[in-house]
mmCIF file with all atom_site columns, C-alpha atoms and ligand atoms in Angstrom:
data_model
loop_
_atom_site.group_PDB
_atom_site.id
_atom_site.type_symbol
_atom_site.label_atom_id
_atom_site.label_alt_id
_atom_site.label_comp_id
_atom_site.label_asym_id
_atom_site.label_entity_id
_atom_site.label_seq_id
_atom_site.pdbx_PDB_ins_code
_atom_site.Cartn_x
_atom_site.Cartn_y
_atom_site.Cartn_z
_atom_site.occupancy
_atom_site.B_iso_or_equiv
_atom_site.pdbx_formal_charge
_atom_site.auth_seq_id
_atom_site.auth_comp_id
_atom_site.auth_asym_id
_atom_site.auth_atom_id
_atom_site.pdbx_PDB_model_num
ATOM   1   C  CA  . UNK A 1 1   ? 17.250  -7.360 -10.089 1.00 0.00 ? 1   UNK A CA  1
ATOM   2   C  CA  . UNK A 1 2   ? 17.224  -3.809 -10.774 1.00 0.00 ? 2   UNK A CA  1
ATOM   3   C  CA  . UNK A 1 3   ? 13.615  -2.197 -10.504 1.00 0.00 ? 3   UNK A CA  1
ATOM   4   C  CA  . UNK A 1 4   ? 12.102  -2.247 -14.254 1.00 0.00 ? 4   UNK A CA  1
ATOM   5   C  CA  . UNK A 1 5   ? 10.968  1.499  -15.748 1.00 0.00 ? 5   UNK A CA  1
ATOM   6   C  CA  . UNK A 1 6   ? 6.924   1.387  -16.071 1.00 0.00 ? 6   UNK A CA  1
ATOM   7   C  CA  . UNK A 1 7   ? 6.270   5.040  -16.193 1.00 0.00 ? 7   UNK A CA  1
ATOM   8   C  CA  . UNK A 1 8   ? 9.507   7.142  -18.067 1.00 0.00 ? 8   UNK A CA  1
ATOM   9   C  CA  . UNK A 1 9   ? 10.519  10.606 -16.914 1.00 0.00 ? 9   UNK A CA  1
ATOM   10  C  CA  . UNK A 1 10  ? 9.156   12.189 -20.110 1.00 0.00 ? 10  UNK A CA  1
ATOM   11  C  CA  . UNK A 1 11  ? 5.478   10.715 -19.564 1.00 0.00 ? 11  UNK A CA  1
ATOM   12  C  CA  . UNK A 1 12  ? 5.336   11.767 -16.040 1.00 0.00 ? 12  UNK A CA  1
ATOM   13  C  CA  . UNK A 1 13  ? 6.842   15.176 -17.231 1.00 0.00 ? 13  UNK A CA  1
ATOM   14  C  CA  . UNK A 1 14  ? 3.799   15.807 -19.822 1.00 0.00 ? 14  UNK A CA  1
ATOM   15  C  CA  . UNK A 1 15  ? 0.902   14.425 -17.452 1.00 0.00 ? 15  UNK A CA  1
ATOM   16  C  CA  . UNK A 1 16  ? 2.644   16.497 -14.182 1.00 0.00 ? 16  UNK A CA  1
ATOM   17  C  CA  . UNK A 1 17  ? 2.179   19.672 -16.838 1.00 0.00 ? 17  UNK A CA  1
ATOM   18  C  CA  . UNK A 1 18  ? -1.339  18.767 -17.382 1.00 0.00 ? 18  UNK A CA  1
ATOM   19  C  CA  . UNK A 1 19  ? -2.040  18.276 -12.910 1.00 0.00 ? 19  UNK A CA  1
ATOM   20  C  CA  . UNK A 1 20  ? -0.626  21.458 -12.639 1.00 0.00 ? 20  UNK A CA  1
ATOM   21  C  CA  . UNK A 1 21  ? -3.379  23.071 -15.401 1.00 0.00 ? 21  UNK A CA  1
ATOM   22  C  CA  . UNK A 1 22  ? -6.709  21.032 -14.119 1.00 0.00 ? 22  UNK A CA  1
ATOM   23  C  CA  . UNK A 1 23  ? -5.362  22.322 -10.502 1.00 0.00 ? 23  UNK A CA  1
ATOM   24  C  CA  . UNK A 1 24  ? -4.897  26.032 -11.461 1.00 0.00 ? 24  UNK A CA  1
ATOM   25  C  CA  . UNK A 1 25  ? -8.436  25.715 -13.461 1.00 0.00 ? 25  UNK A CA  1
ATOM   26  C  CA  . UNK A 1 26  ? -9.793  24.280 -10.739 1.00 0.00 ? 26  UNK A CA  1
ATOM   27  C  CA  . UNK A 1 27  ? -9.063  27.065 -8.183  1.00 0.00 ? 27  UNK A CA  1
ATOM   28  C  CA  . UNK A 1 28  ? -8.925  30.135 -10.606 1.00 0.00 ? 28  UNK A CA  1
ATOM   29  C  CA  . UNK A 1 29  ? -11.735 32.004 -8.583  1.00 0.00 ? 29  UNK A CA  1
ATOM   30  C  CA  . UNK A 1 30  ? -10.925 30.146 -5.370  1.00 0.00 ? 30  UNK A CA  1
ATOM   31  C  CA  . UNK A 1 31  ? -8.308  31.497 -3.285  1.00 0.00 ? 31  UNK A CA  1
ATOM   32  C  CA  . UNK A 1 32  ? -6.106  31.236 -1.109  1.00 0.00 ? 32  UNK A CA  1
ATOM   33  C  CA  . UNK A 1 33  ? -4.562  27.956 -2.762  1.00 0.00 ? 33  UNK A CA  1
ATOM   34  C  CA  . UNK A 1 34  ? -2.595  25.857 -0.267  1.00 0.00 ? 34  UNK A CA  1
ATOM   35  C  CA  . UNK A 1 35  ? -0.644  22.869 -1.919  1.00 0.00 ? 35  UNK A CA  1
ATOM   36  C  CA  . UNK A 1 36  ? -0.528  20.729 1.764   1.00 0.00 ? 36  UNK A CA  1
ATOM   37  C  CA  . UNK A 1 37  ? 2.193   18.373 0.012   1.00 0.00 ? 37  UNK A CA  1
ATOM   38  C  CA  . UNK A 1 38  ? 3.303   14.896 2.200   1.00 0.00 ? 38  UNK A CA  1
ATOM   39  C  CA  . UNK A 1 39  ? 6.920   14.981 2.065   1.00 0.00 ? 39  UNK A CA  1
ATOM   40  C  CA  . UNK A 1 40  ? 7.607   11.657 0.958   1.00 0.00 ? 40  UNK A CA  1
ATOM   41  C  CA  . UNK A 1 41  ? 6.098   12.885 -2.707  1.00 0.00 ? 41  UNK A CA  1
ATOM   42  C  CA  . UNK A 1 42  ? 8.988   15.403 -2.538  1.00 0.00 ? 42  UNK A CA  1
ATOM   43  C  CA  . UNK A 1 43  ? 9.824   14.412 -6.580  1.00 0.00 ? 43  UNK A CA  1
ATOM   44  C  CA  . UNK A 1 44  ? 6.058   14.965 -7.685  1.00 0.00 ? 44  UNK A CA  1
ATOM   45  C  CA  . UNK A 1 45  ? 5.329   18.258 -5.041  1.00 0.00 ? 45  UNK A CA  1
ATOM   46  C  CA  . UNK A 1 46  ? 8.185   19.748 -6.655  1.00 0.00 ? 46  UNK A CA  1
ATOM   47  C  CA  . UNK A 1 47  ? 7.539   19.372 -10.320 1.00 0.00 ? 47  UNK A CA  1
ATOM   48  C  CA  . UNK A 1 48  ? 3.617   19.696 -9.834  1.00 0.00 ? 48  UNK A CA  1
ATOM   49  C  CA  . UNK A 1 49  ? 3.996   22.916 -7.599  1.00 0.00 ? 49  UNK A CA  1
ATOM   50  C  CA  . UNK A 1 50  ? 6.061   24.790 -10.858 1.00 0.00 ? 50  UNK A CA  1
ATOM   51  C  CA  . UNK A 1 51  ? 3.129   23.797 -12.969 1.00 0.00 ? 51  UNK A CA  1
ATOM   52  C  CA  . UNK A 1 52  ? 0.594   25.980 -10.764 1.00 0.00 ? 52  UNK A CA  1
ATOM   53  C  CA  . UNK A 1 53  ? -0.380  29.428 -12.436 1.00 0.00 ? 53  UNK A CA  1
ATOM   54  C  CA  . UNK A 1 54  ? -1.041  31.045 -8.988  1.00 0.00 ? 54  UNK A CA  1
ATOM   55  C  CA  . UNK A 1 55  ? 1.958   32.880 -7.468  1.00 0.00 ? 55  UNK A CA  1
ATOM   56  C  CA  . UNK A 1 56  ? -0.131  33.696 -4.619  1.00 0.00 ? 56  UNK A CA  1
ATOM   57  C  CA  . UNK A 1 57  ? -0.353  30.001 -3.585  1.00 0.00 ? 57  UNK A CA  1
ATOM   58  C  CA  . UNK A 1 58  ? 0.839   28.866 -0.417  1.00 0.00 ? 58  UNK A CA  1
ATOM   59  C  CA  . UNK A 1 59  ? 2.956   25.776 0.022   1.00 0.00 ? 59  UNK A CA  1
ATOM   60  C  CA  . UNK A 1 60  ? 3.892   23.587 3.241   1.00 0.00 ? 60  UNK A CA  1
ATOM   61  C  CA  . UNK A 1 61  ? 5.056   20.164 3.375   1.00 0.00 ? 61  UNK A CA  1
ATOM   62  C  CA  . UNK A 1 62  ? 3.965   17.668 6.257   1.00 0.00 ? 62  UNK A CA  1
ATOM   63  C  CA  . UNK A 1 63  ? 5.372   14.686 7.215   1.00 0.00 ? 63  UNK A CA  1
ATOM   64  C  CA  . UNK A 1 64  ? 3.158   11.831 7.588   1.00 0.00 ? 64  UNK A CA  1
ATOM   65  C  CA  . UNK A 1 65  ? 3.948   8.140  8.394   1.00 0.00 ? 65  UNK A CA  1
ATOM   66  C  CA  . UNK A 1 66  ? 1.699   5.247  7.976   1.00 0.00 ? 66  UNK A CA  1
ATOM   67  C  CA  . UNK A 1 67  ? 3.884   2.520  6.536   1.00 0.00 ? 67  UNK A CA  1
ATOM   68  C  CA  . UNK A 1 68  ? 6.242   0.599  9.113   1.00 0.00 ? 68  UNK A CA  1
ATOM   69  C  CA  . UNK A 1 69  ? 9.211   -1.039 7.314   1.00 0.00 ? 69  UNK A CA  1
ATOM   70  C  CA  . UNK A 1 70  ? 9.571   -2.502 3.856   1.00 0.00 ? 70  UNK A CA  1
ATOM   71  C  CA  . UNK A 1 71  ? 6.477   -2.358 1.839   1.00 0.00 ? 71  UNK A CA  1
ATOM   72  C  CA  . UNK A 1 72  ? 3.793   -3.522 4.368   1.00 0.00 ? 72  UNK A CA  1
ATOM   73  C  CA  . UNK A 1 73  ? 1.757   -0.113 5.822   1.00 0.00 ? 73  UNK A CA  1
ATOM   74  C  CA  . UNK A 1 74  ? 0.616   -0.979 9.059   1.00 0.00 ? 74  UNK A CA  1
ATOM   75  C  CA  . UNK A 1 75  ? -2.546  0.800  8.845   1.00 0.00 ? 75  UNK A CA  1
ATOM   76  C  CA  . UNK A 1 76  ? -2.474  3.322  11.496  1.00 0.00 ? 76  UNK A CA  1
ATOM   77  C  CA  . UNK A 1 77  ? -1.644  6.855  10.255  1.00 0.00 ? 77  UNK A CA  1
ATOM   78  C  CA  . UNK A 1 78  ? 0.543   9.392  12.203  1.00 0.00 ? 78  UNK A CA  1
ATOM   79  C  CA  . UNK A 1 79  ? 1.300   13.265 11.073  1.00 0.00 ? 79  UNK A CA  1
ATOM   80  C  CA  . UNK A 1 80  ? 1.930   16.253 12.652  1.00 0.00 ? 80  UNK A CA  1
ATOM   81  C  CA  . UNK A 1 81  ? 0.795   19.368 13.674  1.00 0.00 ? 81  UNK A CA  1
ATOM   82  C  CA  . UNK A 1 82  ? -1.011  21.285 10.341  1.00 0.00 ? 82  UNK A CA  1
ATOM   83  C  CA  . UNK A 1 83  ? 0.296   24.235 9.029   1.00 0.00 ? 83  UNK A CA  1
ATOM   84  C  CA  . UNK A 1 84  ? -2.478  27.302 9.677   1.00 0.00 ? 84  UNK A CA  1
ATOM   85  C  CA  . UNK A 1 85  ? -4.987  26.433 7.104   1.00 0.00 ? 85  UNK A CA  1
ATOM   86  C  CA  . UNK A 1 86  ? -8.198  28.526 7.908   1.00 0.00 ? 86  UNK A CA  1
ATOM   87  C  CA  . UNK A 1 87  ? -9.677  29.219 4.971   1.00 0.00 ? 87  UNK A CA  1
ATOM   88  C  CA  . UNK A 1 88  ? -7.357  28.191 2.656   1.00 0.00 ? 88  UNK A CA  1
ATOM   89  C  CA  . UNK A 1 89  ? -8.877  25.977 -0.340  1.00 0.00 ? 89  UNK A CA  1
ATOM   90  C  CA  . UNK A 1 90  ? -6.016  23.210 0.608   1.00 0.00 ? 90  UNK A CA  1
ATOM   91  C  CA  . UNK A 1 91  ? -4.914  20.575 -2.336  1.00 0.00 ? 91  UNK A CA  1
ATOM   92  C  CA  . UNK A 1 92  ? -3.282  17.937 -0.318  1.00 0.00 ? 92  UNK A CA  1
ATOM   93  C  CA  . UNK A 1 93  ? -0.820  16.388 -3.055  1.00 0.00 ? 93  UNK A CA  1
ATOM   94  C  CA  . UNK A 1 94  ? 1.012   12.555 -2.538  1.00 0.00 ? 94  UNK A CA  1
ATOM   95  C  CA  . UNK A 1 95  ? 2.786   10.244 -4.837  1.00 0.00 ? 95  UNK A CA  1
ATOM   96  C  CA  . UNK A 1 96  ? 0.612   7.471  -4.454  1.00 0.00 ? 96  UNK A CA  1
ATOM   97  C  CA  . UNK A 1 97  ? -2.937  6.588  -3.473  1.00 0.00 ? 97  UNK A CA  1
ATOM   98  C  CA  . UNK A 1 98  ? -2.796  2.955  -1.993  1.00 0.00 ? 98  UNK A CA  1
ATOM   99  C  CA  . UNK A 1 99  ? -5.345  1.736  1.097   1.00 0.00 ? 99  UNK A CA  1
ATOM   100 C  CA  . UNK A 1 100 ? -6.298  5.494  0.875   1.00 0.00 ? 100 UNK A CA  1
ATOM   101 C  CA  . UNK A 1 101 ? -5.655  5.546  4.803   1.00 0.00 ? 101 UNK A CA  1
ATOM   102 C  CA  . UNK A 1 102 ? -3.367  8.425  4.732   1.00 0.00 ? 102 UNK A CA  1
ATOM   103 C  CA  . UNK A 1 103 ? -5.028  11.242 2.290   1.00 0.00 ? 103 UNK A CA  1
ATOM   104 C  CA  . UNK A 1 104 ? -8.530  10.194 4.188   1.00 0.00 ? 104 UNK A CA  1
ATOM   105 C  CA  . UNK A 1 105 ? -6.806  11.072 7.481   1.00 0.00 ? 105 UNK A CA  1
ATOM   106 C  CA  . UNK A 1 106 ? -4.962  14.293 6.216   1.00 0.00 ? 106 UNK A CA  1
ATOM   107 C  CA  . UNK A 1 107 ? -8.324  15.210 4.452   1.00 0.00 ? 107 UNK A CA  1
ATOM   108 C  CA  . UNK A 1 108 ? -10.388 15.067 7.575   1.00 0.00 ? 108 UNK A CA  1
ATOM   109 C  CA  . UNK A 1 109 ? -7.855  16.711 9.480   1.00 0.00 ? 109 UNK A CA  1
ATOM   110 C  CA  . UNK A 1 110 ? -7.833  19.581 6.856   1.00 0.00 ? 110 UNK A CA  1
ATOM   111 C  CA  . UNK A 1 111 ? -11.513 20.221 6.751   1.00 0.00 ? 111 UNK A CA  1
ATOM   112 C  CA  . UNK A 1 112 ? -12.022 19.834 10.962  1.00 0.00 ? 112 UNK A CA  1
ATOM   113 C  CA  . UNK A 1 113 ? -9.119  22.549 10.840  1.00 0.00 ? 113 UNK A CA  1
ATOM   114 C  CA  . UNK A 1 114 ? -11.248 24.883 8.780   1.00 0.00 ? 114 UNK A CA  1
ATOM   115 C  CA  . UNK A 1 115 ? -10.096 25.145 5.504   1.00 0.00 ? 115 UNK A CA  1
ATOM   116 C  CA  . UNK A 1 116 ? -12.776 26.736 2.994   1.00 0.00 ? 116 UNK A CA  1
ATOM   117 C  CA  . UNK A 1 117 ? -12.069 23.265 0.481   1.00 0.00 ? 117 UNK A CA  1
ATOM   118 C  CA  . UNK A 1 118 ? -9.988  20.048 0.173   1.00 0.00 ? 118 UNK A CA  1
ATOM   119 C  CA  . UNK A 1 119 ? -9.148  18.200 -2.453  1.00 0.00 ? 119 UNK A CA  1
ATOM   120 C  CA  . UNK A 1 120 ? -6.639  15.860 -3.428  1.00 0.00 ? 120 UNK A CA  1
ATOM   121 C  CA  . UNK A 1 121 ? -3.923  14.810 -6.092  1.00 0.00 ? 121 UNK A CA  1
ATOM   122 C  CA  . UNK A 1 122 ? -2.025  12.136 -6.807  1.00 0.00 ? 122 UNK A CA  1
ATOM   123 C  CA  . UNK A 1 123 ? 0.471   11.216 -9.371  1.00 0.00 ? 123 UNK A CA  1
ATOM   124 C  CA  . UNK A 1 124 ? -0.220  7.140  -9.264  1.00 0.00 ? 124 UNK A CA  1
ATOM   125 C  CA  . UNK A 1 125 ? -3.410  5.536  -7.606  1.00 0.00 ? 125 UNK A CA  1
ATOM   126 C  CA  . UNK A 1 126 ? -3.376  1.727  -6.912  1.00 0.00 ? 126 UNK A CA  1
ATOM   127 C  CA  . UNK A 1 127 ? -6.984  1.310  -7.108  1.00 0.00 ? 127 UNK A CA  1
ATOM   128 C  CA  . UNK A 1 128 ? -6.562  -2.490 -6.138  1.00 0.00 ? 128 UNK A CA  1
ATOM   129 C  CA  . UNK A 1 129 ? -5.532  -2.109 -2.769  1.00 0.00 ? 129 UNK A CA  1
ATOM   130 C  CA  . UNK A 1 130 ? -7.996  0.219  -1.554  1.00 0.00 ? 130 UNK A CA  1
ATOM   131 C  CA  . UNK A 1 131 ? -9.875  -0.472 2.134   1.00 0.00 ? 131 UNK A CA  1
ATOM   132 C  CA  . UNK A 1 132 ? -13.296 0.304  2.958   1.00 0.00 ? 132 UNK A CA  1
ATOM   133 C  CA  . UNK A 1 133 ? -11.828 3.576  5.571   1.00 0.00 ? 133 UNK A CA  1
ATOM   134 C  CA  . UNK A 1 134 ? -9.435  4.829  2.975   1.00 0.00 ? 134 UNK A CA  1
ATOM   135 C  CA  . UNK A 1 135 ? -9.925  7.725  0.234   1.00 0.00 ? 135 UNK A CA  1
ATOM   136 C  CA  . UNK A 1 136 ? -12.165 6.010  -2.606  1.00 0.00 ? 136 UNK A CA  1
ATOM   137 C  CA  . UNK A 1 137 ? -10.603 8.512  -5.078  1.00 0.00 ? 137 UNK A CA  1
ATOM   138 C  CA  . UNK A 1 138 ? -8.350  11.340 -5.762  1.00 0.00 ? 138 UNK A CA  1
ATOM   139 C  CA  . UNK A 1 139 ? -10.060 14.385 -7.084  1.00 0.00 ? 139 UNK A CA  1
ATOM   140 C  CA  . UNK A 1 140 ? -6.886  14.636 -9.216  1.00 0.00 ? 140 UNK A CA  1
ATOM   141 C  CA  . UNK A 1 141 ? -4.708  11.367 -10.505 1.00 0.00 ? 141 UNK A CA  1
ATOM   142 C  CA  . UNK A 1 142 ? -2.027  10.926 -12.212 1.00 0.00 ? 142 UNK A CA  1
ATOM   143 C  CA  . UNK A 1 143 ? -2.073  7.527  -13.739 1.00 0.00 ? 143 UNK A CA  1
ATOM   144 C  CA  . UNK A 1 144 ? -3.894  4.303  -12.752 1.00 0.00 ? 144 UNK A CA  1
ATOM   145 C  CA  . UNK A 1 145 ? -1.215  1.417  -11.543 1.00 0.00 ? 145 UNK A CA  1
ATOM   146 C  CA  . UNK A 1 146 ? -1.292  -2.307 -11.267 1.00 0.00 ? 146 UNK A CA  1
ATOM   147 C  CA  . UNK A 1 147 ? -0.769  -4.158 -8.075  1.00 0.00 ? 147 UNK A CA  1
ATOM   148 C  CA  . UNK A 1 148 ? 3.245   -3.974 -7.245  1.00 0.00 ? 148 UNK A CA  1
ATOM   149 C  CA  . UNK A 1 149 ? 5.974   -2.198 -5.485  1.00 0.00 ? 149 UNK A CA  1
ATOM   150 C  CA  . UNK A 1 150 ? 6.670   1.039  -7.039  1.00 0.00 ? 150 UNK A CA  1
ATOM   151 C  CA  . UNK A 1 151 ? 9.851   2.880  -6.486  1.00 0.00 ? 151 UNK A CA  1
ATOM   152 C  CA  . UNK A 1 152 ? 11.147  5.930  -8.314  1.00 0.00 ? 152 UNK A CA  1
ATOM   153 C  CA  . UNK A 1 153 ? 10.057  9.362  -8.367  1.00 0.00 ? 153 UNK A CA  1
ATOM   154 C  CA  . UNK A 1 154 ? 10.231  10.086 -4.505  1.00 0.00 ? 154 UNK A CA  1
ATOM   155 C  CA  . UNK A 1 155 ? 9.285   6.558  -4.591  1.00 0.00 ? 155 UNK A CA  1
ATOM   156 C  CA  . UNK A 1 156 ? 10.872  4.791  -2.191  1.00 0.00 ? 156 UNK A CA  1
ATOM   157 C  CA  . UNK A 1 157 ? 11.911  1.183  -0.032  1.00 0.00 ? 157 UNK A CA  1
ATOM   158 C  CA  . UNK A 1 158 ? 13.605  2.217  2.916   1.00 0.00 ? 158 UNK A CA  1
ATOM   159 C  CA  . UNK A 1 159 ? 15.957  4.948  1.452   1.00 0.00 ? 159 UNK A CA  1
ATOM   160 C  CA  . UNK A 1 160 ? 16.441  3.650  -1.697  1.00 0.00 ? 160 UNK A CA  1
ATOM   161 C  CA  . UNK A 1 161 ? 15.483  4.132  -5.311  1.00 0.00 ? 161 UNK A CA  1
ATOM   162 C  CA  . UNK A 1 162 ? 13.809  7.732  -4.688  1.00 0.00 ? 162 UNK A CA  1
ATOM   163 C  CA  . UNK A 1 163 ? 16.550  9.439  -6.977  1.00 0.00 ? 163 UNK A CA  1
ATOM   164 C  CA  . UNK A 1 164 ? 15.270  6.972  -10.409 1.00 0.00 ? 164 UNK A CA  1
ATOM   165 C  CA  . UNK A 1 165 ? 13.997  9.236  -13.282 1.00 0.00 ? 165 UNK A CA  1
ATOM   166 C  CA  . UNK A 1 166 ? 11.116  6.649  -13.363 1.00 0.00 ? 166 UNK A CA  1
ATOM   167 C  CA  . UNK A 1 167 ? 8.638   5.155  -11.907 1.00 0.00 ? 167 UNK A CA  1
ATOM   168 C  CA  . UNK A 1 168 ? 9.688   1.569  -11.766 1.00 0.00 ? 168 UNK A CA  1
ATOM   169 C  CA  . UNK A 1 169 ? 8.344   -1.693 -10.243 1.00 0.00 ? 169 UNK A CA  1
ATOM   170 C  CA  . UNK A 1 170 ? 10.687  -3.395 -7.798  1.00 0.00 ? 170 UNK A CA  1
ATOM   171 C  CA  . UNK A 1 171 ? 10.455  -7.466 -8.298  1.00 0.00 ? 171 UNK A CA  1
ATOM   172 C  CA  . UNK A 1 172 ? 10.186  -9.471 -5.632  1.00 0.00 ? 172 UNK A CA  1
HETATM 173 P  P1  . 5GP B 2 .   ? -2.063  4.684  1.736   1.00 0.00 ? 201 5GP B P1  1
HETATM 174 O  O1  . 5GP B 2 .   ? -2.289  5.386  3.038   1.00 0.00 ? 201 5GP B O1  1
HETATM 175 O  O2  . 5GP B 2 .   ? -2.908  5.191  0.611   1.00 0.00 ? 201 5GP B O2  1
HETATM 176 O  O3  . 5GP B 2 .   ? -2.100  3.197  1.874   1.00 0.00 ? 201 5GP B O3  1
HETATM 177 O  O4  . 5GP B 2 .   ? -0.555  4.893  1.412   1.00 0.00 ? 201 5GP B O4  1
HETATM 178 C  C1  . 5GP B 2 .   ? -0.007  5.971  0.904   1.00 0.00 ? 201 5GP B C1  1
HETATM 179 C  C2  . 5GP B 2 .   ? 1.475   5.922  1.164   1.00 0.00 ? 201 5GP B C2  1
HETATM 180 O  O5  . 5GP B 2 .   ? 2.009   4.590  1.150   1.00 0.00 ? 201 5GP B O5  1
HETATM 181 C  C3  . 5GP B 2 .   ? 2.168   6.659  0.047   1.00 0.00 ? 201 5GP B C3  1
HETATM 182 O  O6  . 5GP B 2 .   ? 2.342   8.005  0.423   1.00 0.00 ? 201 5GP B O6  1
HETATM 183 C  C4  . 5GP B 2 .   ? 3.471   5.918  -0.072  1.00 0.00 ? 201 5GP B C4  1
HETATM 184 O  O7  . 5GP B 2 .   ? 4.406   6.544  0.772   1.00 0.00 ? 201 5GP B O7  1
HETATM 185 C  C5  . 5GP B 2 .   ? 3.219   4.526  0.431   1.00 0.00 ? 201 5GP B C5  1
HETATM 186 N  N1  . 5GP B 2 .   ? 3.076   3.577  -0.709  1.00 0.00 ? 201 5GP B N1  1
HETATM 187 C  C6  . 5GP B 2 .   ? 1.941   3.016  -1.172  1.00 0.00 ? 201 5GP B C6  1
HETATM 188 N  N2  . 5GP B 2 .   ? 2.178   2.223  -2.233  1.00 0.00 ? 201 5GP B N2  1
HETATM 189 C  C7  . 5GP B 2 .   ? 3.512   2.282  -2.454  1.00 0.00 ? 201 5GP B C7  1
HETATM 190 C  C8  . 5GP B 2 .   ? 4.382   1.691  -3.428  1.00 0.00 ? 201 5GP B C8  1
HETATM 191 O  O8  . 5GP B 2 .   ? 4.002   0.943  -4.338  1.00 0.00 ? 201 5GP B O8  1
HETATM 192 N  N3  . 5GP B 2 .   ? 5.703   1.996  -3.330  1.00 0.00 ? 201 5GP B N3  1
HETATM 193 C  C9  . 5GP B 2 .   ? 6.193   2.836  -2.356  1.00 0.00 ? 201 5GP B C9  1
HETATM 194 N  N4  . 5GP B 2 .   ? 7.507   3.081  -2.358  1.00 0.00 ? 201 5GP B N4  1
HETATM 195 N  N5  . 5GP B 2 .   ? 5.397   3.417  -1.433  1.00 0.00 ? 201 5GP B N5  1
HETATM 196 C  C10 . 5GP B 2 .   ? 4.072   3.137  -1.480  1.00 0.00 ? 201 5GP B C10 1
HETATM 197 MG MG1 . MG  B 3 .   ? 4.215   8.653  1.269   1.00 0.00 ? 202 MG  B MG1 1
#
C-alpha cells in the first residue's frame, strides 16, 4: 500500500514559516545562533533554516544514529564529534521527537560542550512514545502526531520515501 498523506506540503510549508519566526524571536538579542541540525531532518533543516531572520547564524549538520533497522530504535544513541559550539545559543533542530532519546543526548552533549543556551525544534512530536530518559518536550514543535510510522519529508524506512512532499503514514 502506498504510504497515505497526513500532513500536505502546503501545511508543513505555512507552520515551517511560522518555526522559523518563534526561532528568530526567540534569539533576537541572543547571539551567536547555531542551528545544530541532525541530518536525517535534511527536508525540515533546509526549509526551517531559510525561514531564520539572522544571517549571522551558524549552521552544521551532525549525524546521529539511534534507530537500528526498520522502524524499531534500539535505544542506545550514537553521534559524532560536535561542531565548536562555545558559546553559541545552539537550536538543535530534528524531524521527529519520538522516545526523546536522541535530542536528550545531543542536548546534554551541547550544554557539557559549553554553549551559552540549547533549545530544541521539531517539526512532528509523537508524544505517545515517549520514555522516562528521553526529551519530555521540544521547546519548539511542529505538529502533534498519533502513534504510526511516518515517512515523508526526510522521513524515512531504510532509504525510502524521504523524497514524498508529505508527511505520510506507512501501513503496516
Ligand atoms: P527518538 O530518539 O526521539 O526516539 O527518535 C528520534 C529519531 O527516530 C528521529 O530523528 C527519526 O529519525 C526516528 N523516528 C522516530 N519516529 C519515526 C517515524 O515515525 N518515522 C521515521 N521514519 N523515523 C522515525
Ligand atoms: Mg532522525
Amino acid at each position: 500500500m502506498p504510504p497515505r498523506p497526513l500532513i500536505r506540503a502546503a501545511e508543513i510549508r505555512r507552520r515551517v514559516r511560522e518555526l522559523g519566526r518563534e526561532i528568530s524571536a526567540a534569539h533576537a538579542d541572543r547571539a551567536p545562533l547555531l542551528l545544530l541540525l541532525m541530518d536525517g531532518a535534511f527536508c525540515f533543516a533546509a526549509d526551517l533554516a531559510r525561514e531564520i531572520a539572522s544571517p549571522e547564524a551558524r549552521l552544521a549538520f551532525l549525524r546521529v544514529r539511534s534507530s537500528g533497522a526498520g522502524t524499531e530504535s534500539s535505544g542506545r544513541v550514537e553521534m559524532e564529534a560536535l561542531p565548536e559550539l562555545a558559546g553559541a545559543h545552539v537550536v538543535v533542530v530534528d524531524d521527529i521527537l519520538d522516545s526523546g532519546r536522541t535530542l536528550a543526548a545531543v542536548r546534554a552533549a551541547a550544554l557539557a560542550a559549553g554553549s551559552a543556551s540549547v533549545s530544541t525544534c521539531v517539526l512532528l512530536d509523537k508524544p505517545s512514545r515517549r520514555v522516562p530518559e528521553g526529551l519530555a518536550r521540544a521547546d519548539h514543535s511542529g505538529f502533534t502526531v498519533p502513534e504510526a510510522f511516518l515517512v515523508g519529508y526526510g522521513l524515512d524506512l531504510d532509504g525510502r520515501w524521504r523524497h514524498l512532499r508529505d508527511v505520510c503514514v506507512l501501513e503496516p
